[in-house]
Coordinates of C-alpha atoms (C1' of nucleotides) in Angstrom, one line a residue:
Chain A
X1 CA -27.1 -62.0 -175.9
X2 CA -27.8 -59.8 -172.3
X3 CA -26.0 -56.8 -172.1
X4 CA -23.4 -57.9 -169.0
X5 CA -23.7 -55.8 -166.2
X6 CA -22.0 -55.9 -162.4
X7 CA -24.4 -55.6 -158.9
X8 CA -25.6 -52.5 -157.9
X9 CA -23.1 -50.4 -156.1
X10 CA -20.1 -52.1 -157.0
X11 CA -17.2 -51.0 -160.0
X12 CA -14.2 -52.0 -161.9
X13 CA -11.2 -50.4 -161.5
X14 CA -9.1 -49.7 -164.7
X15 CA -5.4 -49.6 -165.0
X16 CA -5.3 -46.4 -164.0
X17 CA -7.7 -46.2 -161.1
X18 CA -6.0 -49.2 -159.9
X19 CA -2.3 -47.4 -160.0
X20 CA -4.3 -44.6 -158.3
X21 CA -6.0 -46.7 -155.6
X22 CA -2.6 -48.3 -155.2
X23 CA -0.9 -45.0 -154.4
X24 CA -4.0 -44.3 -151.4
X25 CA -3.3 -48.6 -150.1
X26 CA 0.8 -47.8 -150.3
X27 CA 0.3 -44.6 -148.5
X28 CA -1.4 -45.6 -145.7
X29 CA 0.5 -49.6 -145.0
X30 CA 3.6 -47.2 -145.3
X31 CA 2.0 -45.0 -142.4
X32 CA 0.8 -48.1 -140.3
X33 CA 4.3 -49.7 -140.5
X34 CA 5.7 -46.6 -139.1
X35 CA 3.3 -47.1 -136.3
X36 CA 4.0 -50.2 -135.6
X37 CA 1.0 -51.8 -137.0
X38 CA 1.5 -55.3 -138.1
X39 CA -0.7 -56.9 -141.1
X40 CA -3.1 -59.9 -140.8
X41 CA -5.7 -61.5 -143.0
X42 CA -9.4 -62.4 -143.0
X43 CA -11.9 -64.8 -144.6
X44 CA -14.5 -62.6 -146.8
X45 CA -17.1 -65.1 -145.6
X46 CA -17.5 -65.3 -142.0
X47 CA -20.1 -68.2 -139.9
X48 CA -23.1 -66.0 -139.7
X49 CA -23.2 -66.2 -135.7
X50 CA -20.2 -64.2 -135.7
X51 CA -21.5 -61.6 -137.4
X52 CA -25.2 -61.0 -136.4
X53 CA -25.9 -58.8 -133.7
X54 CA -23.0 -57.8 -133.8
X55 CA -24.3 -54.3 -135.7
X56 CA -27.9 -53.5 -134.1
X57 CA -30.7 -54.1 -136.3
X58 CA -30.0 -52.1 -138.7
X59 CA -26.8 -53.7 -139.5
X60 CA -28.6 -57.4 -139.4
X61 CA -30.6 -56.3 -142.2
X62 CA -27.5 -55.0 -144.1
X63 CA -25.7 -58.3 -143.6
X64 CA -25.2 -60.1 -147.3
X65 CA -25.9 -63.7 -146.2
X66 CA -24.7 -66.8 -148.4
X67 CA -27.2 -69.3 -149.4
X68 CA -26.2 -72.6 -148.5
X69 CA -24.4 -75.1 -151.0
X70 CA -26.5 -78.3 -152.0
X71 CA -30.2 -79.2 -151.0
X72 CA -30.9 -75.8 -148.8
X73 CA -34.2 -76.7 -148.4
X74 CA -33.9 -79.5 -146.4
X75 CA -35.1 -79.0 -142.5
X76 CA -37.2 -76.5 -144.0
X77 CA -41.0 -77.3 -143.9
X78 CA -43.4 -75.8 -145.9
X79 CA -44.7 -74.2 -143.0
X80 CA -42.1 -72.0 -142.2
X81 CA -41.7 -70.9 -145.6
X82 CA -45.1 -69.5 -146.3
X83 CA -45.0 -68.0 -143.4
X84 CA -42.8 -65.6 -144.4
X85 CA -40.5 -64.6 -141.3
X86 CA -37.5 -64.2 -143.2
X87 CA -35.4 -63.6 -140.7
X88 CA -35.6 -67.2 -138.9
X89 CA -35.7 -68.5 -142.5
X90 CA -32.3 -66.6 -142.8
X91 CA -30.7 -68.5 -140.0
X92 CA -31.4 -72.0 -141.4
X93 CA -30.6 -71.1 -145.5
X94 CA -27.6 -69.5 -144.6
X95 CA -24.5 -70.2 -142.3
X96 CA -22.6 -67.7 -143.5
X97 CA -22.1 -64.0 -144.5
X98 CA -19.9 -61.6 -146.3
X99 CA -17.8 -59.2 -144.0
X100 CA -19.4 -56.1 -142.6
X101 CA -16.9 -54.7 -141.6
X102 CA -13.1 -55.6 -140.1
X103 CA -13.3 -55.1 -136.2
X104 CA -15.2 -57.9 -135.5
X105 CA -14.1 -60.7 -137.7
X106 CA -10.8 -59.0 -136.0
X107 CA -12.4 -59.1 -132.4
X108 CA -12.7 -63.1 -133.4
X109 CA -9.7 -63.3 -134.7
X110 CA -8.2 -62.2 -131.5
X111 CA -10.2 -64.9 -129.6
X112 CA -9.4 -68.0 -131.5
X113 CA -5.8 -67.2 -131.4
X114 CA -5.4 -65.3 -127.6
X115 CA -2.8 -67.7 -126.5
X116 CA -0.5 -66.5 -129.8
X117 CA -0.9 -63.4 -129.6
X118 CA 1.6 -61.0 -127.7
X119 CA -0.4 -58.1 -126.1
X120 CA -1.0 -54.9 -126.7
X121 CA -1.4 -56.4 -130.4
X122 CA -1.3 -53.5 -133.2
X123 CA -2.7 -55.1 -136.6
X124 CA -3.8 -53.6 -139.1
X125 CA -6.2 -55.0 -142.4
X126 CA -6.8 -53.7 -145.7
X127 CA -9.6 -55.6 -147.1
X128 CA -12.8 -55.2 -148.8
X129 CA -16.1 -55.2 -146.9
X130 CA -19.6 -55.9 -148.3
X131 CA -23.0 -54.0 -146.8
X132 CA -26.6 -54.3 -149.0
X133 CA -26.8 -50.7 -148.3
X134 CA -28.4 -48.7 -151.5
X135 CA -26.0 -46.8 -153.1
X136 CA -25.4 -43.1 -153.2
X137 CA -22.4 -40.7 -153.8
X138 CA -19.4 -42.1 -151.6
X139 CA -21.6 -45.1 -150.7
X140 CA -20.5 -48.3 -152.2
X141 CA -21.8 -52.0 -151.5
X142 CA -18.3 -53.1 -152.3
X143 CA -15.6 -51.2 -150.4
X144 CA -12.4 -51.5 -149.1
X145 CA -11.2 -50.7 -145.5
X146 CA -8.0 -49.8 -144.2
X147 CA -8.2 -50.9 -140.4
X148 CA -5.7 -49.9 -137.3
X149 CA -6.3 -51.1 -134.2
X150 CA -4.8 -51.7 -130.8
X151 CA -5.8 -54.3 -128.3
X152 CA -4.9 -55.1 -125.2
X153 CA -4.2 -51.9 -123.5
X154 CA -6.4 -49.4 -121.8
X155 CA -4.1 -46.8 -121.9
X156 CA -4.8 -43.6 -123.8
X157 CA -1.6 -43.1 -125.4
X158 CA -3.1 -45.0 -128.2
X159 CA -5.9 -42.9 -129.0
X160 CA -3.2 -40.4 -129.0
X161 CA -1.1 -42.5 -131.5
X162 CA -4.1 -42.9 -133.4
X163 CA -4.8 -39.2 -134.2
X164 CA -1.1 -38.9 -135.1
X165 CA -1.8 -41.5 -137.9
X166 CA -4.7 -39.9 -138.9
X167 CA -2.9 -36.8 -138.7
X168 CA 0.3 -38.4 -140.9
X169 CA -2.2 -40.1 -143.5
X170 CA -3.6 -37.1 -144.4
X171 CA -0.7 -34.9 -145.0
X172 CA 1.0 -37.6 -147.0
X173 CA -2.0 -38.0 -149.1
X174 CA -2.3 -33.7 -149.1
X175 CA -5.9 -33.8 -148.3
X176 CA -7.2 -31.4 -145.9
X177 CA -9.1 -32.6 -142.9
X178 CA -10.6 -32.2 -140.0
X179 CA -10.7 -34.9 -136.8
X180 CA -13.5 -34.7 -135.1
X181 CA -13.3 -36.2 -131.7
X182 CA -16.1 -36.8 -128.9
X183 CA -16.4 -39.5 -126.2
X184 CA -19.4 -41.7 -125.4
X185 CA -18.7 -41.5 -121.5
X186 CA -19.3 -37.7 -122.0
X187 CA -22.8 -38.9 -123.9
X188 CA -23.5 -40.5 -121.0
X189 CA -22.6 -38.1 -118.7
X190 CA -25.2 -36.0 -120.7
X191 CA -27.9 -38.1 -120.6
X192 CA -27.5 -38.6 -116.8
X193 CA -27.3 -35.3 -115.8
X194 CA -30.5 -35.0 -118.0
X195 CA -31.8 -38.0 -116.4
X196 CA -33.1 -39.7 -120.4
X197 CA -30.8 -41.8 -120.5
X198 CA -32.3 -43.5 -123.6
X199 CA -32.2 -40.1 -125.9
X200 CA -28.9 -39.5 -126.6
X201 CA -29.1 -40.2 -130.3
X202 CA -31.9 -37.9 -130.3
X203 CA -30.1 -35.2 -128.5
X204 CA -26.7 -35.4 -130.9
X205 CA -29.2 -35.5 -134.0
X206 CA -31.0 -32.1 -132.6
X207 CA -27.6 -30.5 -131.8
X208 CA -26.0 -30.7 -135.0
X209 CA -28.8 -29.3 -136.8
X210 CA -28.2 -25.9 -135.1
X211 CA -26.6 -24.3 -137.5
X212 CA -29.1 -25.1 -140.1
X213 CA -32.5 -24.2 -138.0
X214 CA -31.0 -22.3 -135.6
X215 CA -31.2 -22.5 -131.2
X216 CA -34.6 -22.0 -131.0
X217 CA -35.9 -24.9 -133.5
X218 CA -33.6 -27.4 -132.2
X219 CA -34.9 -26.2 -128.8
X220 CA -38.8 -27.4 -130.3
X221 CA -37.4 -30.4 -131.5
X222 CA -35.4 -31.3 -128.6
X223 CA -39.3 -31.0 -126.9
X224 CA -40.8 -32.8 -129.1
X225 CA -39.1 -36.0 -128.6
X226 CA -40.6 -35.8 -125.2
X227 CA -37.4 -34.1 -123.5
X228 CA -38.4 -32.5 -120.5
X229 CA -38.2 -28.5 -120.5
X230 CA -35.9 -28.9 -117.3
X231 CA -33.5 -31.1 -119.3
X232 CA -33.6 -28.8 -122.3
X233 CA -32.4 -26.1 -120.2
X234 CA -30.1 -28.3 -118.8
X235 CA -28.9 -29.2 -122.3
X236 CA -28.1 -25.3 -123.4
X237 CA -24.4 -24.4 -122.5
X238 CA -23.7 -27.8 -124.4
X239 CA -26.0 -27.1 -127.7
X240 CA -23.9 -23.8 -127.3
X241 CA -20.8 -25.4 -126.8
X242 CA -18.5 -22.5 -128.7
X243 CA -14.5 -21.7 -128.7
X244 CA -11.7 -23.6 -128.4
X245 CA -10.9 -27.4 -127.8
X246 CA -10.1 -26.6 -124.0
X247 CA -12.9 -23.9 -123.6
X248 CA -15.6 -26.6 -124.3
X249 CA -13.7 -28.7 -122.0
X250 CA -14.0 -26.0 -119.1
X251 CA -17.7 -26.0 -120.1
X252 CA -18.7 -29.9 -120.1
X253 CA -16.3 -30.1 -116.9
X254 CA -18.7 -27.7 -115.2
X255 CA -21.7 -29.5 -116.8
X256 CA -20.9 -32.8 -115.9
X257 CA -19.2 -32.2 -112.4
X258 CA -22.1 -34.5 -110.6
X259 CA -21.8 -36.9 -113.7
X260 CA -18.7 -39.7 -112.3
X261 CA -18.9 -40.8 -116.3
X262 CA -19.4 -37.8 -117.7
X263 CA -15.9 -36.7 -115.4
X264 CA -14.2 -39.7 -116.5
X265 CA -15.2 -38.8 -120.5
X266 CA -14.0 -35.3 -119.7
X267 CA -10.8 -36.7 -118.2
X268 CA -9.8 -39.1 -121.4
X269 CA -11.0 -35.8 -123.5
X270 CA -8.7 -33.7 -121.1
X271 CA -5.6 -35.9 -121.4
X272 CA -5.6 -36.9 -124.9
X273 CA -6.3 -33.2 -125.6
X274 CA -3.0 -32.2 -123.8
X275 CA -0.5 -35.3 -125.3
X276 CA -2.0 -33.8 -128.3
X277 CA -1.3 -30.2 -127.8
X278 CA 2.3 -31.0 -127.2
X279 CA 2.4 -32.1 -130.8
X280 CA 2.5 -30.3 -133.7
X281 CA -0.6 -31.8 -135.8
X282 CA -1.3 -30.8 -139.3
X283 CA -4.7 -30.6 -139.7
X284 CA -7.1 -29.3 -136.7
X285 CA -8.8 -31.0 -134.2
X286 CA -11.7 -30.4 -132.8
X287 CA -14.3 -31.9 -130.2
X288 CA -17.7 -32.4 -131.4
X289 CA -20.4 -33.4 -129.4
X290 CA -23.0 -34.3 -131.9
X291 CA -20.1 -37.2 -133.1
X292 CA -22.4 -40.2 -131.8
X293 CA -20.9 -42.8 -134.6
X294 CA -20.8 -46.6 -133.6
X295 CA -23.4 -45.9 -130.5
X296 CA -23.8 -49.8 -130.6
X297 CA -20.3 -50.4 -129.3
X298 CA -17.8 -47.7 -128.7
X299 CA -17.4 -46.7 -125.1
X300 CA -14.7 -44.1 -125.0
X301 CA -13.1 -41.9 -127.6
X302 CA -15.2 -41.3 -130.5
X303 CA -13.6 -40.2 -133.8
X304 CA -14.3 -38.8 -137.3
X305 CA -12.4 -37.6 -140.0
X306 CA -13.7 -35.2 -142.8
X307 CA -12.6 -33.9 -145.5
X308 CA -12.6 -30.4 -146.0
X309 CA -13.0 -29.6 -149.8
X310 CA -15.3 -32.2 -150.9
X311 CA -18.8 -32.9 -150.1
X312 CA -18.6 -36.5 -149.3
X313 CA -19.7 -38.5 -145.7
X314 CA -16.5 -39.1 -143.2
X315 CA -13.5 -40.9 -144.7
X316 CA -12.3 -42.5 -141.7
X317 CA -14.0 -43.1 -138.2
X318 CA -13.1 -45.0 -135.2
X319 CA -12.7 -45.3 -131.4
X320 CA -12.6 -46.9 -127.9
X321 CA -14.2 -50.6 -127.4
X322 CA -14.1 -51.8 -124.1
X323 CA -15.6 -55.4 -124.4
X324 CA -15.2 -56.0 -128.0
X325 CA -14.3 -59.9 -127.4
X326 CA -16.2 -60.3 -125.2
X327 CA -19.2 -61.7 -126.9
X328 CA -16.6 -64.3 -128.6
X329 CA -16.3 -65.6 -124.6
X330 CA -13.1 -63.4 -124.2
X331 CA -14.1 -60.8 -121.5
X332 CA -12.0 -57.9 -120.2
X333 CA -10.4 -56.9 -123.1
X334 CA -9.9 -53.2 -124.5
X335 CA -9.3 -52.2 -127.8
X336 CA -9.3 -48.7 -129.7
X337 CA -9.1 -48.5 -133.4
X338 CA -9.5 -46.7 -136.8
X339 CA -10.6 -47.3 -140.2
X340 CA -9.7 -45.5 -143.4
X341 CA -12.3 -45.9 -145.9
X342 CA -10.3 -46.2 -149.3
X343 CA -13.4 -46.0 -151.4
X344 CA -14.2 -42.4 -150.2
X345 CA -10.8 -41.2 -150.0
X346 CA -10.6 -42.4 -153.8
X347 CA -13.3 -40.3 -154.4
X348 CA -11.8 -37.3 -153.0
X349 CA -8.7 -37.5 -154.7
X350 CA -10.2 -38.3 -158.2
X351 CA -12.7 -34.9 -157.0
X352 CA -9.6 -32.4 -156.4
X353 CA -7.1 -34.4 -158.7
X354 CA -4.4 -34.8 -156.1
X355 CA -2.1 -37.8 -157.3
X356 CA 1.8 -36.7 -157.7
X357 CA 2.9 -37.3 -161.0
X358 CA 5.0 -40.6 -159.7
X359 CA 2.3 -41.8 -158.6
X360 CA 0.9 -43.3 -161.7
X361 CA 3.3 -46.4 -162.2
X362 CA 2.9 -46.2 -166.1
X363 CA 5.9 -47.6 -168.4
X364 CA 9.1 -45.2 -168.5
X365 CA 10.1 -46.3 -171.7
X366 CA 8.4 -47.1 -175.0
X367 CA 10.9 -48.7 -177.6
X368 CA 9.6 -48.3 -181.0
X369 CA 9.6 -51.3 -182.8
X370 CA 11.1 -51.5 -186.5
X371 CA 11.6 -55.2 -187.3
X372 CA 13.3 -58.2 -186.1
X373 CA 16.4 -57.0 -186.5
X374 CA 16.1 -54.1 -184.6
X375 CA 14.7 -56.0 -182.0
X376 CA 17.4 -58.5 -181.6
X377 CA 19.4 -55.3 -181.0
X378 CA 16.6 -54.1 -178.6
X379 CA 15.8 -57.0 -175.7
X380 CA 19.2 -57.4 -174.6
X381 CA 19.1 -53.1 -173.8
X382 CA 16.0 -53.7 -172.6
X383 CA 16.4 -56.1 -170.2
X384 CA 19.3 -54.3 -168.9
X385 CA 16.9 -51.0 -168.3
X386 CA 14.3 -53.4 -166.5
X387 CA 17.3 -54.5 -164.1
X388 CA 18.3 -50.8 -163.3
X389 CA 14.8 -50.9 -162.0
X390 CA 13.1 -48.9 -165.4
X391 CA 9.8 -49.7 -166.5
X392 CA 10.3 -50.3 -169.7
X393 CA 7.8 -52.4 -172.7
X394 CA 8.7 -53.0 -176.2
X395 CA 5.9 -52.6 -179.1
X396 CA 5.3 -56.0 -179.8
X397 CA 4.8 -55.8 -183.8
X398 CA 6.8 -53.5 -186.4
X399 CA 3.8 -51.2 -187.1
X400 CA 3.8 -47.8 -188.2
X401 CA 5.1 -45.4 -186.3
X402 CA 2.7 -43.1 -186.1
X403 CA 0.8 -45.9 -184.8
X404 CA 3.6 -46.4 -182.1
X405 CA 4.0 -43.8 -181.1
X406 CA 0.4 -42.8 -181.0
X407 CA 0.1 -45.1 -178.6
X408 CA 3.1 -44.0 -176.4
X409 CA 1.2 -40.4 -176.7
X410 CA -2.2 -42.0 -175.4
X411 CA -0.8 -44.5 -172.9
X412 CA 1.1 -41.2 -171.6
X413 CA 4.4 -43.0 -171.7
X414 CA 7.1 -39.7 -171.0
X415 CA 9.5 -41.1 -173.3
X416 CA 10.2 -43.6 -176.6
X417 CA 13.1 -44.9 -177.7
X418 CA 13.7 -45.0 -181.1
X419 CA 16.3 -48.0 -182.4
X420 CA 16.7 -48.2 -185.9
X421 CA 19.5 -49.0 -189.1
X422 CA 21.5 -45.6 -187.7
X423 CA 21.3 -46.0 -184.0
X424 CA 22.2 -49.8 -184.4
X425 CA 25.1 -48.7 -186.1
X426 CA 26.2 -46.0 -184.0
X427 CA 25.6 -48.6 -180.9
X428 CA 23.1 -46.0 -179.7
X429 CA 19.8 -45.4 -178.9
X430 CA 17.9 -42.3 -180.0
X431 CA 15.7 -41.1 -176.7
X432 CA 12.7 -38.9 -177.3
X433 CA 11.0 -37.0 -174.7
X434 CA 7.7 -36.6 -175.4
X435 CA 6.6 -33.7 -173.8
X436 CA 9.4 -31.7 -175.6
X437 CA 9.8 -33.6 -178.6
X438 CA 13.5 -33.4 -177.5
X439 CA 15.7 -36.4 -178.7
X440 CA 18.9 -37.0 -177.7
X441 CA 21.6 -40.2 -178.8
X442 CA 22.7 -41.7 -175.8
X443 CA 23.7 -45.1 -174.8
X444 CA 22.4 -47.5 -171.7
X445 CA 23.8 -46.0 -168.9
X446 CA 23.1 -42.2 -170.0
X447 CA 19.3 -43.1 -170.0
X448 CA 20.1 -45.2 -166.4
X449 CA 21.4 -41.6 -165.2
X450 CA 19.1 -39.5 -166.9
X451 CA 15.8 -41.5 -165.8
X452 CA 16.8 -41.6 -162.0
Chain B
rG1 C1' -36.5 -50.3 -145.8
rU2 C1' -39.4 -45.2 -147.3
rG3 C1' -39.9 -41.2 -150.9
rG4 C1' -38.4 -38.8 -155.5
rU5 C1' -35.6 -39.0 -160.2
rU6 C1' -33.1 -41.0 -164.6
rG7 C1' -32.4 -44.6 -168.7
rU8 C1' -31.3 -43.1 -176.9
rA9 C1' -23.8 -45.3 -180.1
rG10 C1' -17.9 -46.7 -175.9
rC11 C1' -18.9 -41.3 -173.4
rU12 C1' -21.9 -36.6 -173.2
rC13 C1' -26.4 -35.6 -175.1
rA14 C1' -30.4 -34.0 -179.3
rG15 C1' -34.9 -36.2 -181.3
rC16 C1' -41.1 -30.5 -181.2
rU17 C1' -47.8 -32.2 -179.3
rG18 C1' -46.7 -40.7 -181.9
rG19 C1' -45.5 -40.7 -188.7
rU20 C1' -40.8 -43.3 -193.5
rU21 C1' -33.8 -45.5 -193.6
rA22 C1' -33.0 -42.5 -185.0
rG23 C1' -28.9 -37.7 -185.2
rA24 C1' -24.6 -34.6 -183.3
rG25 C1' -20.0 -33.8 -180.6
rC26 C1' -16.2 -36.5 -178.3
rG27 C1' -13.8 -41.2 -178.5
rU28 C1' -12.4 -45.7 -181.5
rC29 C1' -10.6 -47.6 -186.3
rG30 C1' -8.6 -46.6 -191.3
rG31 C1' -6.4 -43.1 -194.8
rU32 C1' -3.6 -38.3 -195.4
rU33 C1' 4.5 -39.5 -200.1
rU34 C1' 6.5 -46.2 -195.0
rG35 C1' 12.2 -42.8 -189.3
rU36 C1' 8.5 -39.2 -185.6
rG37 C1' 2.9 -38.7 -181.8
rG38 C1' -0.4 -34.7 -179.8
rU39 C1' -3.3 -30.2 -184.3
rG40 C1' -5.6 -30.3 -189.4
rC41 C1' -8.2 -32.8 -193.6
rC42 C1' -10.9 -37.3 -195.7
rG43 C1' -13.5 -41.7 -194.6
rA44 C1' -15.6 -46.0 -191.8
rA45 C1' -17.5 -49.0 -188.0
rA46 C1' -20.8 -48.6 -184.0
rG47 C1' -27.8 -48.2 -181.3
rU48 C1' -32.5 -55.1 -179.4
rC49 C1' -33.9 -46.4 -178.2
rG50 C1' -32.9 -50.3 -170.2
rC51 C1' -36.3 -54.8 -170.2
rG52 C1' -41.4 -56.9 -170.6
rG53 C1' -46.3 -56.0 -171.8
rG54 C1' -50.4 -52.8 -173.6
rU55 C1' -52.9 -48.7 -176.7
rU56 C1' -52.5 -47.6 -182.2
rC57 C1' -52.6 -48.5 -189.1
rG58 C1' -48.0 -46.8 -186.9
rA59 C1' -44.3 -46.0 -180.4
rA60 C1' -37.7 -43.7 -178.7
rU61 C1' -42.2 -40.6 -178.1
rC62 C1' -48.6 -42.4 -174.8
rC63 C1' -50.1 -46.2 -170.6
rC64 C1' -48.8 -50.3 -167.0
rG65 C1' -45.2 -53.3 -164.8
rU66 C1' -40.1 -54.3 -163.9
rC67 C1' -34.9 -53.4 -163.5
rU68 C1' -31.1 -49.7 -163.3
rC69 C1' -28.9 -44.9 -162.2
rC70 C1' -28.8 -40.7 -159.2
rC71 C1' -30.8 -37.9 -154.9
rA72 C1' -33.1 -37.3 -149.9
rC73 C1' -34.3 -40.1 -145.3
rC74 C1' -32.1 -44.1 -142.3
rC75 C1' -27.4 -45.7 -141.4
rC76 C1' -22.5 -45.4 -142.3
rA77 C1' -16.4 -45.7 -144.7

RNA sequence: GUGGUUGUAGCUCAGCUGGUUAGAGCGUCGGUUUGUGGUGCCGAAAGUCGCGGGUUCGAAUCCCGUCUCCCACCCCA
C-alpha cells in the first residue's frame, strides 16, 4: 500500500493546533464584532470569469482551476490540444476555480445582491483561500483569511477604523507590530512628477533596498531601469525620506506640490495621520513608501502589517479600492478593507509561544474510572459539572490507574477526580491537582467554586 | 515559472571511500506488590532506506529520471 500523503503546501491541524487556531479566529470575530463588522459566507469554488483577471497575470497563473465533471473533452478538437496553448484550453476544461482570495468573490457578492444590501456595508469573512503558489516558510497553498471590509463609503474614517482594528487585534493577540501605511495616489504623484509613469514598481523595489546597498547603489539601479538622471535626482528627498510620520509628510507635500494626485494622496495620508494621532495606538505606525502591495487594484491607502519578532512576510495587508465592482457591472462603488492572514499569525504565535494558558480548551476534569459501580455514582456528578459549564470527560474503561492517570498527565488535564469505595461513601469526591499533587475531599459545588 | 537543497523507525538523526541479520536518542506499548501520574529500572513493537530504472557478484551508499521537503527569486497572507 502507498504511503498517504496530503498536496504540497497544505497541513492538518491536530487537536491542539486547532484549539490554538481557534483562539487567533475567536480573537479577531470578537474584534470585528466590536467594529461593527457583520459575517457572510462564500462558495470555495467560484465561475472562473469571476475570478480571472481579476489578479494580473501573475495571479491567472496562480488560479487552481476545476476540471470539468463528465465528458471534458467534448468541444475540444484535437487541434487545440496539440497545440498546447494551455491557457485557452483552460477556459473550455474548466468553468470554475477555487478562491484566491476574499475581496472579490466579496466584490461579486456585493453585486448580485446590491438591492439587499444597506450601505456603507461592513462584512467581514473568515475562510480559507487556495493559490498554486510553491511553498516556503509562512507560504501556504491552503490558507485561511480573516477579511474586514467597508463598502459603500468614500470617507476616510474608515481607514481610520481600520488601523484601530489592526491596532486592537494585535494587542489582544500580544504580538508586536508594526503598520505600515503608504498611498497609491502618492505613487502616482511620484511617477508624475518623474514623468515614468510606468516605473513605479521599479522605483518602490529600488527604494527599499537602501538599507541593504546603500544610496548610491540604489541610485545605479534606479539608472539602470532606464530612469532618467533628472528623475533620479528628482527621486532623492523621497529615497531619503527620514524622521517622523508628519516630517515625511512636510517632505512629499513639498515634492508633490505640482502633483494634483500626489496632493490628494498627501491629503488622505495627512488626515488619517491626524484622526490617528488623537488616538492612543499601541503599536507604531509608520508611512512607508516602498509599500506598493496590491498595485493591480488599490487606489488609496495602502497598508501592511508586520510583525516585529519573527522573520516571516506581512500578516495582514489591505487598502482603498475605488471601482472594485465595477467589473461585476456595478460602477461607482468604494470600498477599503483588510485581511488578517491566520496562517502566518499561527506561525508567529507557535514561533514566540504566546497562547494564555485558557486558551487551550482542553478537559478540566479527568474522573478516574474504577468500575461500574463507581461510575453509576460518577455520571450523574458529572453531568452536573458539564451544566455548571466544566469541561469535564470520564475514562471510559476501569484500567489501571497509572494508566489513567498517565493519560490525564499527557493529555495535560490540570485536575482528576478520584471516586472510589471511600469517597462513594463519604458522598464525596476526592480532587487532585495535578500540578501540585494536592488532593482535597470536596463535594459538587466546592469543585463548581473552586474551578471558576 | 527560474535556480539551489533535502529525503534512512512516529520524531530528530548516525551509517567511513558499495560488503553479511540498517543503528541510536526521544516517543509509543507492556512490565516494575491492582487507590495515585510526571523520574528510575527491565522489556517489546516499529524501517518497501522517498519512488522508478541502471551499474555491480553485491547498492541506504555510485549513475539517470521522477516526486517531495526546505531556501532564494517572483509574488504575496
Amino acid at each position: 500500500m502507498q504511503k498517504p500523503s496530503i498536496p504540497k503546501g497544505t497541513r492538518d491541524f491536530s487537536p491542539i493546533e486547532m484549539s490554538k487556531r481557534n483562539y487567533i479566529f475567536n480573537t479577531i470575530r470578537e474584534a470585528f464584532h466590536l467594529f461593527g463588522f457583520q459575517q457572510i459566507e462564500t462558495p470555495a469554488m467560484e465561475n472562473l470569469s469571476t475570478l480571472m483577471g481579476k489578479y494580473g497575470d501573475e495571479g491567472d497563473k496562480l488560479l487552481f482551476k476545476i476540471l470539468n465533471s463528465g465528458n471534458y473533452l467534448s468541444g475540444v478538437d484535437q487541434n487545440e490540444l496539440s497545440e498546447g496553448a494551455t491557457n485557452k484550453l483552460a477556459t473550455k476544461l474548466c468553468e470554475k476555480g477555487l478562491r484566491y482570495d476574499l475581496t472579490v468573490p466579496f466584490a461579486r457578492y456585493v453585486v448580485m445582491n446590491r438591492n439587499d444590501i444597506t450601505f456603507p456595508f461592513r462584512r467581514y469573512q473568515i475562510q480559507p483561500v487556495w493559490r498554486a503558489d510553491r511553498p516556503q516558510r509562512g507560504r501556504y497553498r491552503e490558507f485561511y483569511q480573516c477579511d474586514a471590509d467597508v463598502i459603500g463609503s468614500d470617507s476616510l474614517l474608515n481607514e481610520v477604523e481600520l488601523i484601530q482594528l489592526m491596532d486592537d487585534v494585535y494587542q489582544r493577540l500580544n504580538i508586536r507590530v508594526a503598520i505600515k501605511m503608504n498611498n497609491r495616489k502618492i505613487l502616482s504623484g511620484i511617477a508624475e512628477i518623474i514623468g515614468e509613469p510606468d516605473k513605479i514598481v521599479d522605483i518602490t523595489v529600488a527604494i527599499d533596498k537602501l538599507d541593504k546597498i546603500g544610496l548610491e547603489n540604489v541610485n545605479i539601479e534606479l539608472a539602470s531601469k532606464g530612469i532618467s538622471n533628472e528623475a533620479i535626482s528628482l527621486l532623492q528627498p523621497i529615497i531619503l525620506l527620514e524622521g517622523h510620520n508628519f516630517e515625511k509628510l512636510s517632505v512629499l507635500k513639498n515634492v508633490l506640490r505640482t502633483s494634483e494626485i500626489g496632493r490628494k494622496g498627501v491629503e488622505e495620508l495627512e488626515y488619517i495621520l491626524r484622526k490617528i494621532d488623537l488616538l492612543k495606538l499601541h503599536c507604531e505606525l509608520d508611512v512607508d513608501l516602498t509599500l506598493a502591495r496590491g498595485l493591480n487594484y488599490y487606489t488609496g491607502a495602502i497598508f501592511e502589517v508586520k510583525a516585529l519578532d519573527v522573520e516571516i512576510g506581512s500578516i495582514t495587508g489591505g487598502g482603498r479600492y475605488d471601482n472594485l465592482t465595477g467589473v461585476f457591472g456595478l460602477p461607482g462603488v468604494s470600498g477599503v478593507g483588510i485581511s488578517f492572514g491566520a496562517d502566518r499569525i499561527f506561525d508567529v504565535l507557535n514561533q514566540l509561544d504566546l497562547y494564555p494558558q485558557d486558551s487551550l480548551l482542553t478537559t478540566q476534569i479527568l474522573f478516574v474510572n474504577f468500575g461500574e459501580k463507581e461510575e453509576e455514582y460518577c455520571l450523574p456528578i458529572i453531568s452536573e459539572l458539564r451544566k455548571a459549564g466544566i469541561r469535564v470527560e470520564m475514562y471510559p474503561e476501569a484500567a489501571k490507574m497509572k494508566k489513567q492517570l498517565g493519560y490525564a498527565d499527557t493529555k495535560k488535564i490540570p485536575y482528576t477526580a478520584i471516586v472510589g469505595e471511600n469517597e462513594i461513601k463519604e458522598r464525596k469526591i476526592m480532587l487532585k491537582n495535578m500540578q501540585t499533587g494536592e488532593q482535597k475531599l470536596m463535594n459538587i459545588e466546592q469543585i463548581i467554586v473552586s474551578l471558576h
